[in-house]
mmCIF file with all atom_site columns, C-alpha atoms in Angstrom:
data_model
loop_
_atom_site.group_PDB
_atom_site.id
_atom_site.type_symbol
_atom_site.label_atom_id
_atom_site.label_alt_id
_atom_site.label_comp_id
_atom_site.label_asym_id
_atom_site.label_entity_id
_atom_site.label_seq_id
_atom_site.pdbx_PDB_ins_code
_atom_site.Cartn_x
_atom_site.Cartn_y
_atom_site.Cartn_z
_atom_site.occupancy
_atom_site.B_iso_or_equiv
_atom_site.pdbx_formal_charge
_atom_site.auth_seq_id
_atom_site.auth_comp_id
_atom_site.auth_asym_id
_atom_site.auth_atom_id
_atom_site.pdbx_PDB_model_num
ATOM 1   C CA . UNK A 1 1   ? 18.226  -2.923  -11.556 1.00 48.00 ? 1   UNK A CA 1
ATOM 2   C CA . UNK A 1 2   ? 14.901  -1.119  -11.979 1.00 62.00 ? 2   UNK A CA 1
ATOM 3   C CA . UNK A 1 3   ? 14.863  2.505   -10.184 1.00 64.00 ? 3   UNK A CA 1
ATOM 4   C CA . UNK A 1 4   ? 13.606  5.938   -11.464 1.00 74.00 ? 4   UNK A CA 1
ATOM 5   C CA . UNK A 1 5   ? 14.303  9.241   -10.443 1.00 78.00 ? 5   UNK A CA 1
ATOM 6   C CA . UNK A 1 6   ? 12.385  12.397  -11.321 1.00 84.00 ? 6   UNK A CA 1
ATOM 7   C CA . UNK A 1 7   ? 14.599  15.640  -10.183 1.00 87.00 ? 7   UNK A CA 1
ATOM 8   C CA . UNK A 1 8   ? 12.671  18.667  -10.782 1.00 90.00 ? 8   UNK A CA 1
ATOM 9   C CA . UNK A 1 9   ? 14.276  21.975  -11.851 1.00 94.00 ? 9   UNK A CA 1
ATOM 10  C CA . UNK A 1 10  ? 14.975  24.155  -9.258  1.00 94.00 ? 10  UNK A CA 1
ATOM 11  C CA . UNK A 1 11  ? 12.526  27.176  -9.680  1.00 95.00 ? 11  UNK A CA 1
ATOM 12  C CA . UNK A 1 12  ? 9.746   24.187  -8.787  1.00 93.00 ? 12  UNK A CA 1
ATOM 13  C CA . UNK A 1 13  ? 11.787  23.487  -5.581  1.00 92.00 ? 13  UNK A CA 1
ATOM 14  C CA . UNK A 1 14  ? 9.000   23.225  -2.241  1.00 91.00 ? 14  UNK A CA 1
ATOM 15  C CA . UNK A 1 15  ? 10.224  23.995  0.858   1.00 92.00 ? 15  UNK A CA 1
ATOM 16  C CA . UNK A 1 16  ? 7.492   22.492  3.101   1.00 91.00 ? 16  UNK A CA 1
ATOM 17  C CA . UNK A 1 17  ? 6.535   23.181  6.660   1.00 91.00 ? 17  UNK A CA 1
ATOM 18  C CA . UNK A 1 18  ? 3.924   20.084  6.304   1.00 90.00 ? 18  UNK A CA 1
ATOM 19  C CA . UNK A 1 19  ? 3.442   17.136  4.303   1.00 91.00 ? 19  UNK A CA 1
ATOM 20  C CA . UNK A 1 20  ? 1.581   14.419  3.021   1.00 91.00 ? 20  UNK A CA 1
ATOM 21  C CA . UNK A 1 21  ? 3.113   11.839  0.779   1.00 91.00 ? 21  UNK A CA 1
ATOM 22  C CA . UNK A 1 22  ? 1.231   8.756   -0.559  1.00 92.00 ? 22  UNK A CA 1
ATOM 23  C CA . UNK A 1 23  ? 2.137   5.509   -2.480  1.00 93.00 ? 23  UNK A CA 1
ATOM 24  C CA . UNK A 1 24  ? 0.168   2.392   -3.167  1.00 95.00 ? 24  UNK A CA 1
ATOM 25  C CA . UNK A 1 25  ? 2.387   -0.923  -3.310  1.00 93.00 ? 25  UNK A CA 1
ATOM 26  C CA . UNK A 1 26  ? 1.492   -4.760  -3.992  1.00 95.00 ? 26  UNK A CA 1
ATOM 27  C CA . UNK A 1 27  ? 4.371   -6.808  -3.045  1.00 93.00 ? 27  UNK A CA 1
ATOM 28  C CA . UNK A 1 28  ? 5.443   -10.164 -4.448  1.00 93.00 ? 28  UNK A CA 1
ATOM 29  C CA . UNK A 1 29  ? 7.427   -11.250 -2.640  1.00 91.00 ? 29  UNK A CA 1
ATOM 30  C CA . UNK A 1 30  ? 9.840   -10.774 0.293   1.00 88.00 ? 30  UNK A CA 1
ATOM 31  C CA . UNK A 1 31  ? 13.818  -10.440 0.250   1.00 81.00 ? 31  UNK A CA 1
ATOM 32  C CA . UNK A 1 32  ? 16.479  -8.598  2.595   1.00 81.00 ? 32  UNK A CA 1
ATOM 33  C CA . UNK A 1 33  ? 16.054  -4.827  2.066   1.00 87.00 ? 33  UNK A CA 1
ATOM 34  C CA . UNK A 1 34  ? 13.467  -3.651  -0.808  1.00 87.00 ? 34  UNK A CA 1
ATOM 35  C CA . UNK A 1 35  ? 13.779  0.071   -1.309  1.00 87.00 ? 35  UNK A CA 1
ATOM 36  C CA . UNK A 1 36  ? 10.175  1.427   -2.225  1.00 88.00 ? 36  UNK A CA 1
ATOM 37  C CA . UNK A 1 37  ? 10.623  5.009   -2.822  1.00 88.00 ? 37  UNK A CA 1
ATOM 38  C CA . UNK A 1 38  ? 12.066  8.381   -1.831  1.00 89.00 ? 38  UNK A CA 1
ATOM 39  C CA . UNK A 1 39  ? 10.775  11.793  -1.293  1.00 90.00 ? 39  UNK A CA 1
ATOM 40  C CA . UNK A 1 40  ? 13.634  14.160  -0.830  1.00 88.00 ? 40  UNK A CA 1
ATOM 41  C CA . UNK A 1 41  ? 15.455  17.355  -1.896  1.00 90.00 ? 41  UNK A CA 1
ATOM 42  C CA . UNK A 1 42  ? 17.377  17.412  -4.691  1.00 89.00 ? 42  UNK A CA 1
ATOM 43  C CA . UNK A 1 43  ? 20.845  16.361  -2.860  1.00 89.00 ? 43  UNK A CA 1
ATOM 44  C CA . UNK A 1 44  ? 18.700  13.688  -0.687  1.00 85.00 ? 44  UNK A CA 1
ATOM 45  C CA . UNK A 1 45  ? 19.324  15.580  2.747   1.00 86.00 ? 45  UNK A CA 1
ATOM 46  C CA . UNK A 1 46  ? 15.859  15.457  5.182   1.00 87.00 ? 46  UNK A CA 1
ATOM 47  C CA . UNK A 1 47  ? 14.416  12.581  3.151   1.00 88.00 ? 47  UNK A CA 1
ATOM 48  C CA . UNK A 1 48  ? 11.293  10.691  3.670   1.00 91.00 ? 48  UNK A CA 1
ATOM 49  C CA . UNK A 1 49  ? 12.813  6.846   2.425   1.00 91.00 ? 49  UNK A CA 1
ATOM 50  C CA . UNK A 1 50  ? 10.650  3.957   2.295   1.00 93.00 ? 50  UNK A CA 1
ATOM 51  C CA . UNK A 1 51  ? 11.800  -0.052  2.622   1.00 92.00 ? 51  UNK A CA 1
ATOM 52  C CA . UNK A 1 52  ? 11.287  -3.189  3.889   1.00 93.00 ? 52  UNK A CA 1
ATOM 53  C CA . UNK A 1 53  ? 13.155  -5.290  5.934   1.00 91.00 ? 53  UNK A CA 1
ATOM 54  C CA . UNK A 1 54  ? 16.209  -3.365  6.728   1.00 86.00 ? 54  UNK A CA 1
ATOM 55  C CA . UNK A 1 55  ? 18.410  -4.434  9.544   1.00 79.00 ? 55  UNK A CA 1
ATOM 56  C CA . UNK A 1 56  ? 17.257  -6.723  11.674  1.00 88.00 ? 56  UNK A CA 1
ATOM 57  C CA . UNK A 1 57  ? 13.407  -5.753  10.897  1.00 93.00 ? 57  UNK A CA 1
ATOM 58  C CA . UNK A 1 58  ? 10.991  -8.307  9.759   1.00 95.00 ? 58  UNK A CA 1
ATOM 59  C CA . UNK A 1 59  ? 11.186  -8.971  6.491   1.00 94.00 ? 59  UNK A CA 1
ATOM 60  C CA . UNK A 1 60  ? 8.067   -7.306  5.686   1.00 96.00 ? 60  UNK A CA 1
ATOM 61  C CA . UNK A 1 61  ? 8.101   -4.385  8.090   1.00 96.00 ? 61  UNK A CA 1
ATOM 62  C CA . UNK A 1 62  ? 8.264   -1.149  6.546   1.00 96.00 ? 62  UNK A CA 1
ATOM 63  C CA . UNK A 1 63  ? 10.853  1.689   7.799   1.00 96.00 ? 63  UNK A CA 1
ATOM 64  C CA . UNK A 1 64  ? 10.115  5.112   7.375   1.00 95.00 ? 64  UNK A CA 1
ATOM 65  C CA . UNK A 1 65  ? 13.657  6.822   7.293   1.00 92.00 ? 65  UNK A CA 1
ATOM 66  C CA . UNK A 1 66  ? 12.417  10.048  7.942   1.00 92.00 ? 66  UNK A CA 1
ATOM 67  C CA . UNK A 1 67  ? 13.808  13.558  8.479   1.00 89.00 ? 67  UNK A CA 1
ATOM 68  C CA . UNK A 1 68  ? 14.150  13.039  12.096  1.00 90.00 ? 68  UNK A CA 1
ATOM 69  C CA . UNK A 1 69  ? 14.645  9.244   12.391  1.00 90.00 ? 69  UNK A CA 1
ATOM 70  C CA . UNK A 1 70  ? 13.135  6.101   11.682  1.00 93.00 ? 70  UNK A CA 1
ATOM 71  C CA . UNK A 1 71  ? 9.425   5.173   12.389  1.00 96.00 ? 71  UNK A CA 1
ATOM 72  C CA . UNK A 1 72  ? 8.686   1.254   11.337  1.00 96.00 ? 72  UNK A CA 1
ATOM 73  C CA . UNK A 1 73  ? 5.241   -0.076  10.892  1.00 97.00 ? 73  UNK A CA 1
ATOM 74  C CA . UNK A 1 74  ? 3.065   -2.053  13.004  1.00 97.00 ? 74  UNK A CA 1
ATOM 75  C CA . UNK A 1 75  ? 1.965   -3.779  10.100  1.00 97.00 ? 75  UNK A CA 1
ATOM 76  C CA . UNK A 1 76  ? 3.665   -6.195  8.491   1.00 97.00 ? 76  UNK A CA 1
ATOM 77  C CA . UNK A 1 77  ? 2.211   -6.518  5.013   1.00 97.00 ? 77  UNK A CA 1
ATOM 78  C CA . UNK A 1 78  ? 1.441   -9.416  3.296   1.00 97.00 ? 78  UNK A CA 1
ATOM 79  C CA . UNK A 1 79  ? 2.394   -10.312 -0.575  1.00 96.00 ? 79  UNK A CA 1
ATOM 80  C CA . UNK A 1 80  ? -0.556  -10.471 -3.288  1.00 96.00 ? 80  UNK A CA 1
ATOM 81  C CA . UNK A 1 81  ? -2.172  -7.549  -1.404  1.00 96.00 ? 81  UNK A CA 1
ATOM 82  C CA . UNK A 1 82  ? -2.763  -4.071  -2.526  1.00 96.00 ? 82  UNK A CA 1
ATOM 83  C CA . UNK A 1 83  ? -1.863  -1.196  0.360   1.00 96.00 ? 83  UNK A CA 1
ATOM 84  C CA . UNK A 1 84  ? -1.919  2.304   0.503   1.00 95.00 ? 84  UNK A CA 1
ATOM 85  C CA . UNK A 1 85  ? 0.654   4.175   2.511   1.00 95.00 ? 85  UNK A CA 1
ATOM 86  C CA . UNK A 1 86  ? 0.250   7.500   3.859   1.00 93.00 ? 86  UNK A CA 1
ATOM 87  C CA . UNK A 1 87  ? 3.114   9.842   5.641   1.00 94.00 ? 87  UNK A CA 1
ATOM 88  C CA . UNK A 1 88  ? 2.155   13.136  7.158   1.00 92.00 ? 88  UNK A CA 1
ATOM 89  C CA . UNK A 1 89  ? 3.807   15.230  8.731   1.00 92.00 ? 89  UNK A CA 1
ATOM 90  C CA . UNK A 1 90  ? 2.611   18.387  10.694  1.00 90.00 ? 90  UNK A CA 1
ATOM 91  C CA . UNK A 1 91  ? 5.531   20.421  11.581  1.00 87.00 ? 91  UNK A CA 1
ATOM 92  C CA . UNK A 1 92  ? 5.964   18.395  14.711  1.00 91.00 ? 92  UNK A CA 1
ATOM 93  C CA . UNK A 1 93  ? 4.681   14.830  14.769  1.00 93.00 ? 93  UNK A CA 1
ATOM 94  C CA . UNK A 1 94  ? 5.068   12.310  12.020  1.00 94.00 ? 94  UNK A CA 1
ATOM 95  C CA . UNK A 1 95  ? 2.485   9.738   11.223  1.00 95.00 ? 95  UNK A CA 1
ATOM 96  C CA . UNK A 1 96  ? 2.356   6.941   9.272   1.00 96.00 ? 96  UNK A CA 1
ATOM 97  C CA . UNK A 1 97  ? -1.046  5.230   7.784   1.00 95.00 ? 97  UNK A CA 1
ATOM 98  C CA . UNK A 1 98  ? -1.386  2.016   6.097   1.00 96.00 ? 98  UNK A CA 1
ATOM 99  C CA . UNK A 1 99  ? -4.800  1.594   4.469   1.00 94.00 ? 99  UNK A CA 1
ATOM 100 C CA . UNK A 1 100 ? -6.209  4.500   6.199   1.00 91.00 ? 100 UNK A CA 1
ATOM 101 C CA . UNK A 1 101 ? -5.651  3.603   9.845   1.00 93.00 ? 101 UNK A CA 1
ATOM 102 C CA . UNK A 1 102 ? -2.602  5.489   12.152  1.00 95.00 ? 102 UNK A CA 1
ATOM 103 C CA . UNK A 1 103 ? -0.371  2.727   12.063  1.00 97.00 ? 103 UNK A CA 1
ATOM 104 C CA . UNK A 1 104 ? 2.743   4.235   13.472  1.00 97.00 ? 104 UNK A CA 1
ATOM 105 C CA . UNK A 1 105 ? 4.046   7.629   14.966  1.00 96.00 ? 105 UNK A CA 1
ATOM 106 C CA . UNK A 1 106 ? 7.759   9.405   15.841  1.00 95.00 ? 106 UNK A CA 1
ATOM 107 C CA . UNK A 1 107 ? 8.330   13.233  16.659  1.00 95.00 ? 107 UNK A CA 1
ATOM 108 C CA . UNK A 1 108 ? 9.125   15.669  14.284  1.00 92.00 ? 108 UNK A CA 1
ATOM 109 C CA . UNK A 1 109 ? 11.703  18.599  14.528  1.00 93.00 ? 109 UNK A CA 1
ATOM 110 C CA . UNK A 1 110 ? 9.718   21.458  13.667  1.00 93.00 ? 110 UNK A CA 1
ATOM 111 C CA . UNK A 1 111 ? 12.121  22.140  10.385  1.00 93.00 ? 111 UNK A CA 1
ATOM 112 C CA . UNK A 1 112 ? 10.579  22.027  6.778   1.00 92.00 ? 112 UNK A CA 1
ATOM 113 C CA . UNK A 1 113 ? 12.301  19.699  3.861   1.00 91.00 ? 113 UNK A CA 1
ATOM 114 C CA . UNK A 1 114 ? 13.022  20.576  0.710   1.00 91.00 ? 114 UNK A CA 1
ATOM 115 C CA . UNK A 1 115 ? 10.536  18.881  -1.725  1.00 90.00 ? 115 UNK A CA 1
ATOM 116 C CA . UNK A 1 116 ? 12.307  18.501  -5.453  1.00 90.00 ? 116 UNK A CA 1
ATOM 117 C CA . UNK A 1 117 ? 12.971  14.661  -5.824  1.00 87.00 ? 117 UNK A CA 1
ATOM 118 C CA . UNK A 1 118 ? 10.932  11.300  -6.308  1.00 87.00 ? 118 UNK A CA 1
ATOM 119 C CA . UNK A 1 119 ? 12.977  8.178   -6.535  1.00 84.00 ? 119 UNK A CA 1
ATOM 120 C CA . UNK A 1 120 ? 11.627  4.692   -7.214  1.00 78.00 ? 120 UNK A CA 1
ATOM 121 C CA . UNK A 1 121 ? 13.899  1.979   -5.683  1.00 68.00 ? 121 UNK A CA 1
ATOM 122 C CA . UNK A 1 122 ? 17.660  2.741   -5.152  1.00 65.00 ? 122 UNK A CA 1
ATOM 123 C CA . UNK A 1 123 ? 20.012  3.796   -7.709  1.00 63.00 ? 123 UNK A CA 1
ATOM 124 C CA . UNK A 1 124 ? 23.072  4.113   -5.679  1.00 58.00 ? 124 UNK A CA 1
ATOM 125 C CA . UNK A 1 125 ? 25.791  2.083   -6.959  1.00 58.00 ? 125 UNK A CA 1
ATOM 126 C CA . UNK A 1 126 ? 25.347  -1.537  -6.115  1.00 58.00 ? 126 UNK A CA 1
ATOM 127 C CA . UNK A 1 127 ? 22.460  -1.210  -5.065  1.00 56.00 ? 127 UNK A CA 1
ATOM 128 C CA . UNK A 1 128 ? 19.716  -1.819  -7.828  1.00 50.00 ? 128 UNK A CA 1
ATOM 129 C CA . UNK A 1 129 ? 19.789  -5.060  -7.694  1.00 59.00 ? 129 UNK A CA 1
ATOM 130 C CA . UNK A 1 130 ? 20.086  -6.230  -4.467  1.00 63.00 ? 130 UNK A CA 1
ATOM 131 C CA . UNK A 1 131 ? 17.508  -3.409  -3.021  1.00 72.00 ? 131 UNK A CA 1
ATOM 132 C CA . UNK A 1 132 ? 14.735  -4.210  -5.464  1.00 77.00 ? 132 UNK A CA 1
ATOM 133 C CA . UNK A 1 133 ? 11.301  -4.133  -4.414  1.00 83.00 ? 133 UNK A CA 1
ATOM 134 C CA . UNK A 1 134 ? 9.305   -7.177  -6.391  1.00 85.00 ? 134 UNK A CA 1
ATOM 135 C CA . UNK A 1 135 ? 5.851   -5.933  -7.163  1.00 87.00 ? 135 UNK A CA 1
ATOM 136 C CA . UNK A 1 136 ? 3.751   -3.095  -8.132  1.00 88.00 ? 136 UNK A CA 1
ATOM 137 C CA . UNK A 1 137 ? 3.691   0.590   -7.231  1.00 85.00 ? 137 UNK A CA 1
ATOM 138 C CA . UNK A 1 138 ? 0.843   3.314   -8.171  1.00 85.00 ? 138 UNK A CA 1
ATOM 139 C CA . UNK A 1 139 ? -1.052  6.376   -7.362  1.00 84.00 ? 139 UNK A CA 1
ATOM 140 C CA . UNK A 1 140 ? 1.712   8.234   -5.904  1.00 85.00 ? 140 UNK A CA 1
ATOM 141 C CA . UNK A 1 141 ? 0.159   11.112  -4.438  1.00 84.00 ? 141 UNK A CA 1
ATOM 142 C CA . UNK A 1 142 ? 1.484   14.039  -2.420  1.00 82.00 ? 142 UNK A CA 1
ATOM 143 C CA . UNK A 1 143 ? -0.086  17.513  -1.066  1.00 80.00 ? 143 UNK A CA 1
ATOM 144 C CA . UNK A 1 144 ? 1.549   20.369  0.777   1.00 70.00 ? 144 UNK A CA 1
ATOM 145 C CA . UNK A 1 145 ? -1.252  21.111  2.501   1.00 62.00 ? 145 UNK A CA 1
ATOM 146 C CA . UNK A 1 146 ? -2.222  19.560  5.948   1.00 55.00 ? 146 UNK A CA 1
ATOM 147 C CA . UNK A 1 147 ? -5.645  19.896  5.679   1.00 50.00 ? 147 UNK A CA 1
ATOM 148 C CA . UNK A 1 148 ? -5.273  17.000  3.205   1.00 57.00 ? 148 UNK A CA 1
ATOM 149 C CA . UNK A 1 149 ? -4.425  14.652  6.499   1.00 60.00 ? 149 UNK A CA 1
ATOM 150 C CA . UNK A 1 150 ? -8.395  14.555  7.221   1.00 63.00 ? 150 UNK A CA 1
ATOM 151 C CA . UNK A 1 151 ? -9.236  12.871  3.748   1.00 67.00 ? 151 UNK A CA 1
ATOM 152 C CA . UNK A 1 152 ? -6.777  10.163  4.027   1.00 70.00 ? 152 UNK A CA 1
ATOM 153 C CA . UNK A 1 153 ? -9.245  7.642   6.249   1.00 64.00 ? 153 UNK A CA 1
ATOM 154 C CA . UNK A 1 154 ? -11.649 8.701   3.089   1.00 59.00 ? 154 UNK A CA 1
ATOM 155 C CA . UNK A 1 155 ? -9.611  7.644   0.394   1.00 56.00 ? 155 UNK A CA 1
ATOM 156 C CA . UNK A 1 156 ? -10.210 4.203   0.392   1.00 51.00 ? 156 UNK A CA 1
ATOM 157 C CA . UNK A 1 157 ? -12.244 4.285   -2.311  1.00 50.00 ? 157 UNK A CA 1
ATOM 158 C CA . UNK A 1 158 ? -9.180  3.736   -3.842  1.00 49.00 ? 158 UNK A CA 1
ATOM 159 C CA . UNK A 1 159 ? -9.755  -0.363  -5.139  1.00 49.00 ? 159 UNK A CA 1
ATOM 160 C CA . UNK A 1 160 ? -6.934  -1.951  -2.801  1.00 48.00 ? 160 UNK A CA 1
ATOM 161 C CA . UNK A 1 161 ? -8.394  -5.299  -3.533  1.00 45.00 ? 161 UNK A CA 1
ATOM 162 C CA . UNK A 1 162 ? -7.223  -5.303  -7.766  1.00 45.00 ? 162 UNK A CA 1
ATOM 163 C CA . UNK A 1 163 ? -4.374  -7.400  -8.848  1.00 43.00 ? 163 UNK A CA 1
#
């Protein structure tokens, strides 16, 4: 299976009050459950998951597991397209975008996560290969600073239309 994970030492540890995380994905092509990415603590607790059609969702509806529950998309994204994904969080609402525009919200629980962790796919056991996600990732982006929330509807200069 193809994951990654990128544990940071622990003096670079953020504990974070507010977030934004971002990831551009180009699918290509649908199956049962395909883990995007992860940002989390080092030990996973309060983690801000990313995948597609996981139980009972449409295939190509994206779930937010998030600290306080899960948030799925109003889109549902089509293969051979580029999309950029954007998660904020503000201490007390959490918001997805998906190219820019709100796309879906859920409630916060006024806690900060831990920020040390960045995982690519899954690499539980057993699950690499059946929890793949087919296509392309890039431009992960993420800033501890909510003031950062503003730019996202300006950051599609970002070329979402490349292959």
């Amino acid at each position: 299976g193809l994951y990654s994970n990128f544990i940071f030492p622990d003096d670079k540890k953020q504990e974070l009050a507010n977030f934004t995380y971002e990831i551009k994905c180009y699918s290509q092509e649908w199956h049962r459950i395909a883990r995007l990415c992860s940002f989390t603590s080092k030990n996973e607790s309060r983690s801000s998951m990313l995948r597609f059609g996981e139980n009972g969702l449409d295939i190509n509806a994206l779930q937010w597991v998030s600290p306080s529950g899960s948030i799925v998309s109003t889109t549902r994204f089509s293969t051979d397209r580029w999309y950029m994904i954007s998660l904020t969080y503000d201490g007390s609402k959490l918001t997805m975008y998906v190219n820019g525009v709100k796309d879906a919200q859920g409630d916060g629980d006024r806690k900060p996560v831990d920020f040390q962790r960045f995982e690519l796919g899954m690499s539980w056991a057993g699950y690499p290969g059946s929890q793949y996600f087919r296509g392309r990732m890039a431009e992960v982006r993420q800033s501890f600073r909510q003031t950062f929330v503003a730019l996202i509807p300006n950051r599609m200069g970002w070329s979402l239309t490349g292959k």
